């Protein structure tokens, strides 16, 4: 193999595929990136057997070939070079990288030892604005479980029906749901559970490579157990999670006897202050108290042997009676960080019912947090 290409293009491509490289792989070749020639370009692939990332960049190919080399070592070396043309040559079981004033030799592992990384198959399942999808992942992945004891909860439910895509995350303590419009309707409804970790990597890729109006294309592999996401020249594939997703609709309250609106900034500031004490409480708990007549929301943290604090903000459009329950302050902080507008709405049916939070200007996004009983 002998190719010539621009340092900056290779550095950027490596930064994409390295997202799929294990830091401590059980199989040595999984620490490597697969480099393959394709006429007027090279293809780079990496996988940790859970996700795979592939990208292609233009190159002058003098001699065809394919080989694997340490992804992190190659990336670090290429990033340290000056911008300009560099050359990659594979010979005598070594990959040599030449630049104007630097040369390096890398030991390799044969390409035949590298696992297969799925590529695009047939027509795409759906097309969606890339940044709309990235925002939806950001809003829903915070509610996905990190505990592997229930694998289905570590994924996001992806529902595709007509011209709407719905993402849902549930971890048993909170639920997050977002609807987004598709570029075109799908003929057949699809329901799959996609690992939240993989979708977070898709989100990162979108924010790294996409332009404002770029489209994300999603493919369901013919095997039906993998999904592929394509943005520009970068593809990320992931295994789907088998199992039954919880009936999340049952968690969503059908009625509410309290509703109010509050400033996002005021709520964020209050959470920061209250968390100074609440972070030391069991379950990161604080009392969430509403005085309907005065139009005030109070957050109160009381920690044995440490102390307590109380913070309040004004709320508006109050409909309902006085109310108090407990919430995990970290969950509240995670939720409010995903609200795009300047205000949010709270609804509940009572102290033992879930608390429902909306972005005041985005009814397609809903976040539900289970209450914590107060002693």
Short mmCIF file of the C-alpha atoms (twelve columns), coordinates in Angstrom:
data_MODEL
# 
_entry.id   MODEL 
# 
loop_
_atom_site.group_PDB 
_atom_site.id 
_atom_site.type_symbol 
_atom_site.label_atom_id 
_atom_site.label_alt_id 
_atom_site.label_comp_id 
_atom_site.label_asym_id 
_atom_site.label_seq_id 
_atom_site.Cartn_x 
_atom_site.Cartn_y 
_atom_site.Cartn_z 
_atom_site.pdbx_PDB_model_num 
ATOM 1   C CA . UNK A 1   0.000   0.000   0.000  1 
ATOM 2   C CA . UNK A 2   1.233   3.466   -0.893 1 
ATOM 3   C CA . UNK A 3   -0.920  6.587   -0.595 1 
ATOM 4   C CA . UNK A 4   -0.431  10.336  -0.416 1 
ATOM 5   C CA . UNK A 5   -2.917  12.616  1.348  1 
ATOM 6   C CA . UNK A 6   -3.286  15.785  3.388  1 
ATOM 7   C CA . UNK A 7   -2.280  15.651  7.059  1 
ATOM 8   C CA . UNK A 8   -5.290  17.680  8.196  1 
ATOM 9   C CA . UNK A 9   -7.731  15.338  6.424  1 
ATOM 10  C CA . UNK A 10  -6.199  12.221  7.969  1 
ATOM 11  C CA . UNK A 11  -6.088  13.811  11.425 1 
ATOM 12  C CA . UNK A 12  -9.780  14.686  11.251 1 
ATOM 13  C CA . UNK A 13  -10.765 11.252  9.932  1 
ATOM 14  C CA . UNK A 14  -8.843  9.534   12.722 1 
ATOM 15  C CA . UNK A 15  -10.576 11.728  15.307 1 
ATOM 16  C CA . UNK A 16  -13.904 10.328  14.060 1 
ATOM 17  C CA . UNK A 17  -13.069 6.619   13.985 1 
ATOM 18  C CA . UNK A 18  -11.188 6.685   17.283 1 
ATOM 19  C CA . UNK A 19  -14.565 7.089   19.006 1 
ATOM 20  C CA . UNK A 20  -15.091 3.361   18.401 1 
ATOM 21  C CA . UNK A 21  -11.688 2.249   19.723 1 
ATOM 22  C CA . UNK A 22  -11.605 0.514   23.099 1 
ATOM 23  C CA . UNK A 23  -9.158  1.945   25.625 1 
ATOM 24  C CA . UNK A 24  -8.507  -1.551  27.018 1 
ATOM 25  C CA . UNK A 25  -9.485  -4.063  24.320 1 
ATOM 26  C CA . UNK A 26  -9.605  -7.788  25.054 1 
ATOM 27  C CA . UNK A 27  -8.468  -8.457  21.495 1 
ATOM 28  C CA . UNK A 28  -5.317  -6.563  20.374 1 
ATOM 29  C CA . UNK A 29  -6.631  -5.767  16.892 1 
ATOM 30  C CA . UNK A 30  -9.538  -3.797  18.415 1 
ATOM 31  C CA . UNK A 31  -7.010  -1.132  19.428 1 
ATOM 32  C CA . UNK A 32  -6.270  -0.622  15.742 1 
ATOM 33  C CA . UNK A 33  -7.761  1.271   12.846 1 
ATOM 34  C CA . UNK A 34  -8.279  -0.553  9.558  1 
ATOM 35  C CA . UNK A 35  -6.902  1.385   6.567  1 
ATOM 36  C CA . UNK A 36  -8.058  0.299   3.093  1 
ATOM 37  C CA . UNK A 37  -7.512  1.850   -0.321 1 
ATOM 38  C CA . UNK A 38  -10.485 2.592   -2.614 1 
ATOM 39  C CA . UNK A 39  -9.380  3.992   -5.996 1 
ATOM 40  C CA . UNK A 40  -9.066  7.736   -5.257 1 
ATOM 41  C CA . UNK A 41  -9.540  7.566   -1.493 1 
ATOM 42  C CA . UNK A 42  -8.862  5.557   1.638  1 
ATOM 43  C CA . UNK A 43  -11.370 4.049   4.026  1 
ATOM 44  C CA . UNK A 44  -10.763 4.094   7.786  1 
ATOM 45  C CA . UNK A 45  -12.691 1.787   10.142 1 
ATOM 46  C CA . UNK A 46  -12.658 1.069   13.876 1 
ATOM 47  C CA . UNK A 47  -14.854 -0.992  16.180 1 
ATOM 48  C CA . UNK A 48  -15.173 -2.090  19.789 1 
ATOM 49  C CA . UNK A 49  -17.721 -4.770  18.767 1 
ATOM 50  C CA . UNK A 50  -20.540 -2.616  20.159 1 
ATOM 51  C CA . UNK A 51  -20.229 0.272   17.718 1 
ATOM 52  C CA . UNK A 52  -18.267 0.676   14.509 1 
ATOM 53  C CA . UNK A 53  -17.237 3.917   12.802 1 
ATOM 54  C CA . UNK A 54  -16.162 4.250   9.174  1 
ATOM 55  C CA . UNK A 55  -15.128 7.279   7.147  1 
ATOM 56  C CA . UNK A 56  -13.471 7.972   3.807  1 
ATOM 57  C CA . UNK A 57  -11.076 10.699  2.673  1 
ATOM 58  C CA . UNK A 58  -9.525  11.602  -0.655 1 
ATOM 59  C CA . UNK A 59  -6.011  10.337  -1.414 1 
ATOM 60  C CA . UNK A 60  -3.612  9.648   -4.272 1 
ATOM 61  C CA . UNK A 61  -3.365  5.852   -4.334 1 
ATOM 62  C CA . UNK A 62  -0.147  4.611   -5.954 1 
ATOM 63  C CA . UNK A 63  -0.444  1.066   -4.630 1 
ATOM 64  C CA . UNK A 64  -3.510  -0.645  -3.224 1 
ATOM 65  C CA . UNK A 65  -3.609  -2.447  0.098  1 
ATOM 66  C CA . UNK A 66  -5.214  -2.826  3.508  1 
ATOM 67  C CA . UNK A 67  -3.675  -3.005  6.976  1 
ATOM 68  C CA . UNK A 68  -4.401  -2.229  10.625 1 
ATOM 69  C CA . UNK A 69  -2.317  -0.031  12.911 1 
ATOM 70  C CA . UNK A 70  -2.658  1.375   16.435 1 
ATOM 71  C CA . UNK A 71  -5.415  3.988   16.181 1 
ATOM 72  C CA . UNK A 72  -4.358  6.140   19.121 1 
ATOM 73  C CA . UNK A 73  -0.648  6.065   18.285 1 
ATOM 74  C CA . UNK A 74  -1.243  6.939   14.628 1 
ATOM 75  C CA . UNK A 75  -3.715  9.670   15.569 1 
ATOM 76  C CA . UNK A 76  -1.331  11.227  18.082 1 
ATOM 77  C CA . UNK A 77  1.548   11.159  15.600 1 
ATOM 78  C CA . UNK A 78  -0.451  12.581  12.680 1 
ATOM 79  C CA . UNK A 79  -1.854  15.338  14.886 1 
ATOM 80  C CA . UNK A 80  1.676   16.359  15.848 1 
ATOM 81  C CA . UNK A 81  2.692   16.913  12.210 1 
ATOM 82  C CA . UNK A 82  2.518   20.166  10.313 1 
ATOM 83  C CA . UNK A 83  -0.336  20.674  7.872  1 
ATOM 84  C CA . UNK A 84  0.538   19.535  4.380  1 
ATOM 85  C CA . UNK A 85  0.942   16.404  2.307  1 
ATOM 86  C CA . UNK A 86  2.059   13.160  3.945  1 
ATOM 87  C CA . UNK A 87  2.665   9.654   2.629  1 
ATOM 88  C CA . UNK A 88  1.661   6.262   4.022  1 
ATOM 89  C CA . UNK A 89  3.617   3.223   2.829  1 
ATOM 90  C CA . UNK A 90  3.101   -0.371  3.935  1 
ATOM 91  C CA . UNK A 91  6.069   -2.675  3.329  1 
ATOM 92  C CA . UNK A 92  7.989   -5.358  5.243  1 
ATOM 93  C CA . UNK A 93  5.190   -5.698  7.796  1 
ATOM 94  C CA . UNK A 94  5.483   -2.051  8.828  1 
ATOM 95  C CA . UNK A 95  3.511   1.090   8.036  1 
ATOM 96  C CA . UNK A 96  5.744   4.087   7.426  1 
ATOM 97  C CA . UNK A 97  4.406   7.630   7.633  1 
ATOM 98  C CA . UNK A 98  6.494   10.273  5.843  1 
ATOM 99  C CA . UNK A 99  6.137   14.038  6.118  1 
ATOM 100 C CA . UNK A 100 8.486   16.843  5.069  1 
ATOM 101 C CA . UNK A 101 10.497  16.647  8.278  1 
ATOM 102 C CA . UNK A 102 9.253   13.545  10.121 1 
ATOM 103 C CA . UNK A 103 9.197   9.791   9.573  1 
ATOM 104 C CA . UNK A 104 7.730   7.033   11.733 1 
ATOM 105 C CA . UNK A 105 7.338   3.271   11.472 1 
ATOM 106 C CA . UNK A 106 4.356   1.484   13.030 1 
ATOM 107 C CA . UNK A 107 4.035   -2.221  13.683 1 
ATOM 108 C CA . UNK A 108 0.845   -3.647  12.226 1 
ATOM 109 C CA . UNK A 109 -1.683  -6.459  12.528 1 
ATOM 110 C CA . UNK A 110 -3.005  -8.070  9.320  1 
ATOM 111 C CA . UNK A 111 -6.299  -6.708  8.037  1 
ATOM 112 C CA . UNK A 112 -7.672  -10.254 7.910  1 
ATOM 113 C CA . UNK A 113 -7.741  -10.275 11.728 1 
ATOM 114 C CA . UNK A 114 -9.983  -7.203  11.871 1 
ATOM 115 C CA . UNK A 115 -13.730 -7.749  12.538 1 
ATOM 116 C CA . UNK A 116 -16.228 -6.810  9.870  1 
ATOM 117 C CA . UNK A 117 -17.672 -3.312  10.257 1 
ATOM 118 C CA . UNK A 118 -21.124 -3.002  8.609  1 
ATOM 119 C CA . UNK A 119 -21.576 -0.549  5.766  1 
ATOM 120 C CA . UNK A 120 -24.584 1.053   4.092  1 
ATOM 121 C CA . UNK A 121 -27.092 -1.430  2.688  1 
ATOM 122 C CA . UNK A 122 -29.840 -0.459  0.234  1 
ATOM 123 C CA . UNK A 123 -32.208 2.453   0.764  1 
ATOM 124 C CA . UNK A 124 -32.156 4.415   3.988  1 
ATOM 125 C CA . UNK A 125 -34.886 3.834   6.542  1 
ATOM 126 C CA . UNK A 126 -35.367 7.523   7.265  1 
ATOM 127 C CA . UNK A 127 -33.916 11.002  6.848  1 
ATOM 128 C CA . UNK A 128 -34.001 13.646  9.552  1 
ATOM 129 C CA . UNK A 129 -32.371 17.008  10.166 1 
ATOM 130 C CA . UNK A 130 -29.064 16.130  11.803 1 
ATOM 131 C CA . UNK A 131 -29.173 18.743  14.555 1 
ATOM 132 C CA . UNK A 132 -32.813 18.005  15.394 1 
ATOM 133 C CA . UNK A 133 -31.765 14.404  15.964 1 
ATOM 134 C CA . UNK A 134 -28.720 15.442  18.011 1 
ATOM 135 C CA . UNK A 135 -30.892 17.624  20.243 1 
ATOM 136 C CA . UNK A 136 -33.391 14.782  20.699 1 
ATOM 137 C CA . UNK A 137 -30.616 12.410  21.769 1 
ATOM 138 C CA . UNK A 138 -29.292 14.990  24.222 1 
ATOM 139 C CA . UNK A 139 -32.756 15.423  25.728 1 
ATOM 140 C CA . UNK A 140 -33.594 11.725  26.063 1 
ATOM 141 C CA . UNK A 141 -30.269 9.998   26.765 1 
ATOM 142 C CA . UNK A 142 -30.091 11.594  30.224 1 
ATOM 143 C CA . UNK A 143 -32.965 9.305   31.245 1 
ATOM 144 C CA . UNK A 144 -31.330 6.090   30.012 1 
ATOM 145 C CA . UNK A 145 -29.970 3.743   32.670 1 
ATOM 146 C CA . UNK A 146 -26.238 3.157   33.090 1 
ATOM 147 C CA . UNK A 147 -26.749 -0.011  35.142 1 
ATOM 148 C CA . UNK A 148 -26.287 -2.997  32.815 1 
ATOM 149 C CA . UNK A 149 -28.487 -5.287  34.967 1 
ATOM 150 C CA . UNK A 150 -31.485 -4.372  32.770 1 
ATOM 151 C CA . UNK A 151 -30.034 -3.933  29.262 1 
ATOM 152 C CA . UNK A 152 -33.242 -2.592  27.684 1 
ATOM 153 C CA . UNK A 153 -33.128 0.431   29.996 1 
ATOM 154 C CA . UNK A 154 -29.622 1.330   28.757 1 
ATOM 155 C CA . UNK A 155 -31.125 1.960   25.343 1 
ATOM 156 C CA . UNK A 156 -33.423 4.561   23.834 1 
ATOM 157 C CA . UNK A 157 -36.643 3.393   22.275 1 
ATOM 158 C CA . UNK A 158 -36.808 4.584   18.667 1 
ATOM 159 C CA . UNK A 159 -40.336 4.715   17.272 1 
ATOM 160 C CA . UNK A 160 -40.795 5.579   13.614 1 
ATOM 161 C CA . UNK A 161 -44.336 6.026   12.337 1 
ATOM 162 C CA . UNK A 162 -45.454 8.081   9.365  1 
ATOM 163 C CA . UNK A 163 -43.478 11.314  9.322  1 
ATOM 164 C CA . UNK A 164 -42.608 11.254  13.018 1 
ATOM 165 C CA . UNK A 165 -39.654 9.873   14.956 1 
ATOM 166 C CA . UNK A 166 -39.969 9.458   18.723 1 
ATOM 167 C CA . UNK A 167 -37.074 8.824   21.108 1 
ATOM 168 C CA . UNK A 168 -37.786 7.640   24.658 1 
ATOM 169 C CA . UNK A 169 -35.450 7.061   27.579 1 
ATOM 170 C CA . UNK A 170 -36.489 5.435   30.877 1 
ATOM 171 C CA . UNK A 171 -34.401 4.359   33.866 1 
ATOM 172 C CA . UNK A 172 -37.098 3.627   36.447 1 
ATOM 173 C CA . UNK A 173 -36.753 7.025   38.130 1 
ATOM 174 C CA . UNK A 174 -37.338 9.342   35.188 1 
ATOM 175 C CA . UNK A 175 -38.596 9.354   31.627 1 
ATOM 176 C CA . UNK A 176 -37.706 11.598  28.708 1 
ATOM 177 C CA . UNK A 177 -39.587 11.699  25.401 1 
ATOM 178 C CA . UNK A 178 -39.034 13.748  22.258 1 
ATOM 179 C CA . UNK A 179 -40.912 13.813  18.945 1 
ATOM 180 C CA . UNK A 180 -39.257 15.105  15.772 1 
ATOM 181 C CA . UNK A 181 -40.501 15.429  12.206 1 
ATOM 182 C CA . UNK A 182 -38.921 13.393  9.430  1 
ATOM 183 C CA . UNK A 183 -37.940 14.661  5.992  1 
ATOM 184 C CA . UNK A 184 -40.354 12.147  4.484  1 
ATOM 185 C CA . UNK A 185 -42.856 9.589   5.763  1 
ATOM 186 C CA . UNK A 186 -41.940 5.932   6.197  1 
ATOM 187 C CA . UNK A 187 -44.104 3.187   4.731  1 
ATOM 188 C CA . UNK A 188 -43.852 0.826   7.686  1 
ATOM 189 C CA . UNK A 189 -43.770 1.595   11.408 1 
ATOM 190 C CA . UNK A 190 -40.508 0.639   13.127 1 
ATOM 191 C CA . UNK A 191 -39.850 0.049   16.826 1 
ATOM 192 C CA . UNK A 192 -36.269 -0.637  17.962 1 
ATOM 193 C CA . UNK A 193 -34.144 -0.208  21.099 1 
ATOM 194 C CA . UNK A 194 -30.821 1.487   20.312 1 
ATOM 195 C CA . UNK A 195 -27.978 1.674   22.872 1 
ATOM 196 C CA . UNK A 196 -27.953 5.163   24.384 1 
ATOM 197 C CA . UNK A 197 -24.132 5.163   24.375 1 
ATOM 198 C CA . UNK A 198 -24.134 4.655   20.610 1 
ATOM 199 C CA . UNK A 199 -26.648 7.443   20.036 1 
ATOM 200 C CA . UNK A 200 -24.583 9.804   22.190 1 
ATOM 201 C CA . UNK A 201 -21.636 9.079   19.868 1 
ATOM 202 C CA . UNK A 202 -23.891 9.837   16.882 1 
ATOM 203 C CA . UNK A 203 -24.784 13.124  18.547 1 
ATOM 204 C CA . UNK A 204 -21.088 13.959  19.012 1 
ATOM 205 C CA . UNK A 205 -20.347 13.161  15.369 1 
ATOM 206 C CA . UNK A 206 -23.197 15.383  14.203 1 
ATOM 207 C CA . UNK A 207 -21.974 18.322  16.266 1 
ATOM 208 C CA . UNK A 208 -18.454 17.725  14.972 1 
ATOM 209 C CA . UNK A 209 -19.047 17.310  11.237 1 
ATOM 210 C CA . UNK A 210 -22.531 18.541  10.287 1 
ATOM 211 C CA . UNK A 211 -23.609 21.845  8.805  1 
ATOM 212 C CA . UNK A 212 -26.867 23.531  9.830  1 
ATOM 213 C CA . UNK A 213 -29.158 21.919  7.237  1 
ATOM 214 C CA . UNK A 214 -27.388 18.564  6.879  1 
ATOM 215 C CA . UNK A 215 -29.452 15.398  6.882  1 
ATOM 216 C CA . UNK A 216 -28.812 12.303  8.972  1 
ATOM 217 C CA . UNK A 217 -29.622 9.074   7.154  1 
ATOM 218 C CA . UNK A 218 -30.562 5.984   9.156  1 
ATOM 219 C CA . UNK A 219 -30.360 2.418   7.846  1 
ATOM 220 C CA . UNK A 220 -31.672 -0.828  9.340  1 
ATOM 221 C CA . UNK A 221 -29.312 -3.652  8.414  1 
ATOM 222 C CA . UNK A 222 -30.720 -6.683  6.597  1 
ATOM 223 C CA . UNK A 223 -29.880 -8.827  9.627  1 
ATOM 224 C CA . UNK A 224 -32.363 -6.641  11.597 1 
ATOM 225 C CA . UNK A 225 -30.058 -6.589  14.614 1 
ATOM 226 C CA . UNK A 226 -27.960 -3.568  13.647 1 
ATOM 227 C CA . UNK A 227 -28.636 0.055   12.739 1 
ATOM 228 C CA . UNK A 228 -26.376 2.446   10.851 1 
ATOM 229 C CA . UNK A 229 -26.289 6.245   10.992 1 
ATOM 230 C CA . UNK A 230 -24.681 8.250   8.171  1 
ATOM 231 C CA . UNK A 231 -23.757 11.924  8.330  1 
ATOM 232 C CA . UNK A 232 -21.635 13.219  5.469  1 
ATOM 233 C CA . UNK A 233 -18.789 10.743  4.905  1 
ATOM 234 C CA . UNK A 234 -18.981 9.264   8.401  1 
ATOM 235 C CA . UNK A 235 -20.950 6.121   9.257  1 
ATOM 236 C CA . UNK A 236 -21.629 4.723   12.731 1 
ATOM 237 C CA . UNK A 237 -23.147 1.277   13.163 1 
ATOM 238 C CA . UNK A 238 -24.422 -0.298  16.360 1 
ATOM 239 C CA . UNK A 239 -26.015 -3.488  17.558 1 
ATOM 240 C CA . UNK A 240 -29.641 -3.170  18.613 1 
ATOM 241 C CA . UNK A 241 -30.822 -4.259  22.059 1 
ATOM 242 C CA . UNK A 242 -33.189 -7.211  22.206 1 
ATOM 243 C CA . UNK A 243 -36.008 -7.214  24.730 1 
ATOM 244 C CA . UNK A 244 -39.257 -5.506  25.634 1 
ATOM 245 C CA . UNK A 245 -39.159 -1.803  26.429 1 
ATOM 246 C CA . UNK A 246 -41.259 -0.768  29.463 1 
ATOM 247 C CA . UNK A 247 -44.777 0.539   28.678 1 
ATOM 248 C CA . UNK A 248 -43.717 4.138   29.131 1 
ATOM 249 C CA . UNK A 249 -47.167 5.476   28.251 1 
ATOM 250 C CA . UNK A 250 -48.406 4.189   31.610 1 
ATOM 251 C CA . UNK A 251 -45.986 6.533   33.396 1 
ATOM 252 C CA . UNK A 252 -47.316 9.664   31.702 1 
ATOM 253 C CA . UNK A 253 -49.993 11.299  33.910 1 
ATOM 254 C CA . UNK A 254 -53.430 11.547  32.339 1 
ATOM 255 C CA . UNK A 255 -54.535 14.416  34.617 1 
ATOM 256 C CA . UNK A 256 -52.960 17.202  36.641 1 
ATOM 257 C CA . UNK A 257 -54.199 19.336  39.535 1 
ATOM 258 C CA . UNK A 258 -51.237 21.712  39.606 1 
ATOM 259 C CA . UNK A 259 -49.573 23.613  36.802 1 
ATOM 260 C CA . UNK A 260 -47.209 26.585  36.700 1 
ATOM 261 C CA . UNK A 261 -44.505 28.246  34.624 1 
ATOM 262 C CA . UNK A 262 -41.040 29.315  35.795 1 
ATOM 263 C CA . UNK A 263 -37.917 30.988  34.465 1 
ATOM 264 C CA . UNK A 264 -35.211 28.555  33.393 1 
ATOM 265 C CA . UNK A 265 -32.445 30.870  34.611 1 
ATOM 266 C CA . UNK A 266 -34.059 31.338  38.026 1 
ATOM 267 C CA . UNK A 267 -34.567 27.597  38.408 1 
ATOM 268 C CA . UNK A 268 -30.971 26.819  37.382 1 
ATOM 269 C CA . UNK A 269 -29.612 29.362  39.872 1 
ATOM 270 C CA . UNK A 270 -31.790 27.921  42.633 1 
ATOM 271 C CA . UNK A 271 -30.665 24.362  41.893 1 
ATOM 272 C CA . UNK A 272 -27.002 25.377  42.125 1 
ATOM 273 C CA . UNK A 273 -27.525 26.897  45.570 1 
ATOM 274 C CA . UNK A 274 -29.669 24.091  46.976 1 
ATOM 275 C CA . UNK A 275 -27.355 21.383  45.679 1 
ATOM 276 C CA . UNK A 276 -24.559 22.637  47.955 1 
ATOM 277 C CA . UNK A 277 -26.475 20.889  50.736 1 
ATOM 278 C CA . UNK A 278 -28.614 18.412  48.762 1 
ATOM 279 C CA . UNK A 279 -25.590 16.644  47.277 1 
ATOM 280 C CA . UNK A 280 -24.890 15.340  50.786 1 
ATOM 281 C CA . UNK A 281 -28.445 14.049  51.268 1 
ATOM 282 C CA . UNK A 282 -29.550 10.481  50.609 1 
ATOM 283 C CA . UNK A 283 -30.712 10.346  47.004 1 
ATOM 284 C CA . UNK A 284 -29.582 13.939  46.427 1 
ATOM 285 C CA . UNK A 285 -33.056 14.837  47.713 1 
ATOM 286 C CA . UNK A 286 -34.587 18.273  48.281 1 
ATOM 287 C CA . UNK A 287 -38.119 19.293  49.196 1 
ATOM 288 C CA . UNK A 288 -40.013 20.818  46.255 1 
ATOM 289 C CA . UNK A 289 -42.701 23.089  47.720 1 
ATOM 290 C CA . UNK A 290 -45.241 25.302  45.942 1 
ATOM 291 C CA . UNK A 291 -47.132 28.156  47.609 1 
ATOM 292 C CA . UNK A 292 -49.896 28.756  45.093 1 
ATOM 293 C CA . UNK A 293 -51.272 31.944  46.667 1 
ATOM 294 C CA . UNK A 294 -47.938 33.791  46.776 1 
ATOM 295 C CA . UNK A 295 -46.707 32.337  43.482 1 
ATOM 296 C CA . UNK A 296 -43.511 30.931  44.957 1 
ATOM 297 C CA . UNK A 297 -41.538 27.716  44.455 1 
ATOM 298 C CA . UNK A 298 -39.260 26.638  47.295 1 
ATOM 299 C CA . UNK A 299 -36.437 24.109  47.238 1 
ATOM 300 C CA . UNK A 300 -35.325 23.021  50.696 1 
ATOM 301 C CA . UNK A 301 -32.390 20.747  51.539 1 
ATOM 302 C CA . UNK A 302 -32.040 19.424  55.074 1 
ATOM 303 C CA . UNK A 303 -29.069 17.194  55.858 1 
ATOM 304 C CA . UNK A 304 -28.487 15.675  59.285 1 
ATOM 305 C CA . UNK A 305 -25.220 16.730  60.966 1 
ATOM 306 C CA . UNK A 306 -24.507 19.237  58.174 1 
ATOM 307 C CA . UNK A 307 -27.274 21.829  58.019 1 
ATOM 308 C CA . UNK A 308 -29.980 23.057  55.701 1 
ATOM 309 C CA . UNK A 309 -30.803 25.726  53.182 1 
ATOM 310 C CA . UNK A 310 -33.875 27.113  51.480 1 
ATOM 311 C CA . UNK A 311 -34.167 28.934  48.178 1 
ATOM 312 C CA . UNK A 312 -37.209 30.348  46.394 1 
ATOM 313 C CA . UNK A 313 -38.188 31.766  43.012 1 
ATOM 314 C CA . UNK A 314 -41.319 33.378  41.616 1 
ATOM 315 C CA . UNK A 315 -43.589 31.255  39.439 1 
ATOM 316 C CA . UNK A 316 -46.366 32.375  37.078 1 
ATOM 317 C CA . UNK A 317 -49.596 31.087  35.542 1 
ATOM 318 C CA . UNK A 318 -50.246 29.026  38.670 1 
ATOM 319 C CA . UNK A 319 -53.305 26.772  38.439 1 
ATOM 320 C CA . UNK A 320 -53.868 24.540  41.448 1 
ATOM 321 C CA . UNK A 321 -53.278 24.277  45.167 1 
ATOM 322 C CA . UNK A 322 -50.274 24.196  47.511 1 
ATOM 323 C CA . UNK A 323 -48.027 21.210  46.967 1 
ATOM 324 C CA . UNK A 324 -44.883 19.605  48.321 1 
ATOM 325 C CA . UNK A 325 -42.866 16.497  47.566 1 
ATOM 326 C CA . UNK A 326 -39.225 15.507  47.138 1 
ATOM 327 C CA . UNK A 327 -37.093 15.334  43.996 1 
ATOM 328 C CA . UNK A 328 -33.540 14.310  43.206 1 
ATOM 329 C CA . UNK A 329 -31.696 17.599  42.566 1 
ATOM 330 C CA . UNK A 330 -29.324 16.009  40.061 1 
ATOM 331 C CA . UNK A 331 -32.291 14.766  38.040 1 
ATOM 332 C CA . UNK A 332 -33.765 18.279  38.057 1 
ATOM 333 C CA . UNK A 333 -30.412 19.721  36.972 1 
ATOM 334 C CA . UNK A 334 -30.063 17.196  34.134 1 
ATOM 335 C CA . UNK A 335 -33.581 17.982  32.958 1 
ATOM 336 C CA . UNK A 336 -33.299 21.769  32.947 1 
ATOM 337 C CA . UNK A 337 -29.992 21.600  31.042 1 
ATOM 338 C CA . UNK A 338 -31.898 20.228  28.030 1 
ATOM 339 C CA . UNK A 339 -34.547 22.974  27.963 1 
ATOM 340 C CA . UNK A 340 -33.851 25.302  25.047 1 
ATOM 341 C CA . UNK A 341 -36.244 28.180  25.760 1 
ATOM 342 C CA . UNK A 342 -36.163 30.695  28.601 1 
ATOM 343 C CA . UNK A 343 -39.001 29.129  30.597 1 
ATOM 344 C CA . UNK A 344 -40.418 25.738  31.489 1 
ATOM 345 C CA . UNK A 345 -43.728 24.356  32.692 1 
ATOM 346 C CA . UNK A 346 -44.355 21.981  35.601 1 
ATOM 347 C CA . UNK A 347 -47.416 19.762  36.015 1 
ATOM 348 C CA . UNK A 348 -48.393 17.078  38.519 1 
ATOM 349 C CA . UNK A 349 -51.421 15.247  39.823 1 
ATOM 350 C CA . UNK A 350 -50.195 15.165  43.420 1 
ATOM 351 C CA . UNK A 351 -47.259 14.543  45.790 1 
ATOM 352 C CA . UNK A 352 -47.038 10.836  44.948 1 
ATOM 353 C CA . UNK A 353 -47.561 11.299  41.203 1 
ATOM 354 C CA . UNK A 354 -44.768 11.886  38.678 1 
ATOM 355 C CA . UNK A 355 -43.652 15.456  38.094 1 
ATOM 356 C CA . UNK A 356 -43.911 16.482  34.453 1 
ATOM 357 C CA . UNK A 357 -41.665 19.169  32.963 1 
ATOM 358 C CA . UNK A 358 -42.101 20.780  29.542 1 
ATOM 359 C CA . UNK A 359 -40.106 23.263  27.554 1 
ATOM 360 C CA . UNK A 360 -42.597 26.160  27.426 1 
ATOM 361 C CA . UNK A 361 -42.035 26.553  23.672 1 
ATOM 362 C CA . UNK A 362 -41.595 22.893  22.716 1 
ATOM 363 C CA . UNK A 363 -44.519 20.592  23.493 1 
ATOM 364 C CA . UNK A 364 -42.762 17.814  21.550 1 
ATOM 365 C CA . UNK A 365 -40.401 17.380  24.510 1 
ATOM 366 C CA . UNK A 366 -41.547 16.022  27.874 1 
ATOM 367 C CA . UNK A 367 -39.510 14.973  30.905 1 
ATOM 368 C CA . UNK A 368 -40.975 13.044  33.837 1 
ATOM 369 C CA . UNK A 369 -39.338 12.624  37.257 1 
ATOM 370 C CA . UNK A 370 -40.632 10.301  39.963 1 
ATOM 371 C CA . UNK A 371 -41.107 11.922  43.387 1 
ATOM 372 C CA . UNK A 372 -39.244 10.999  46.570 1 
ATOM 373 C CA . UNK A 373 -41.327 10.682  49.712 1 
ATOM 374 C CA . UNK A 374 -40.652 13.186  52.465 1 
ATOM 375 C CA . UNK A 375 -40.208 12.018  56.037 1 
# 
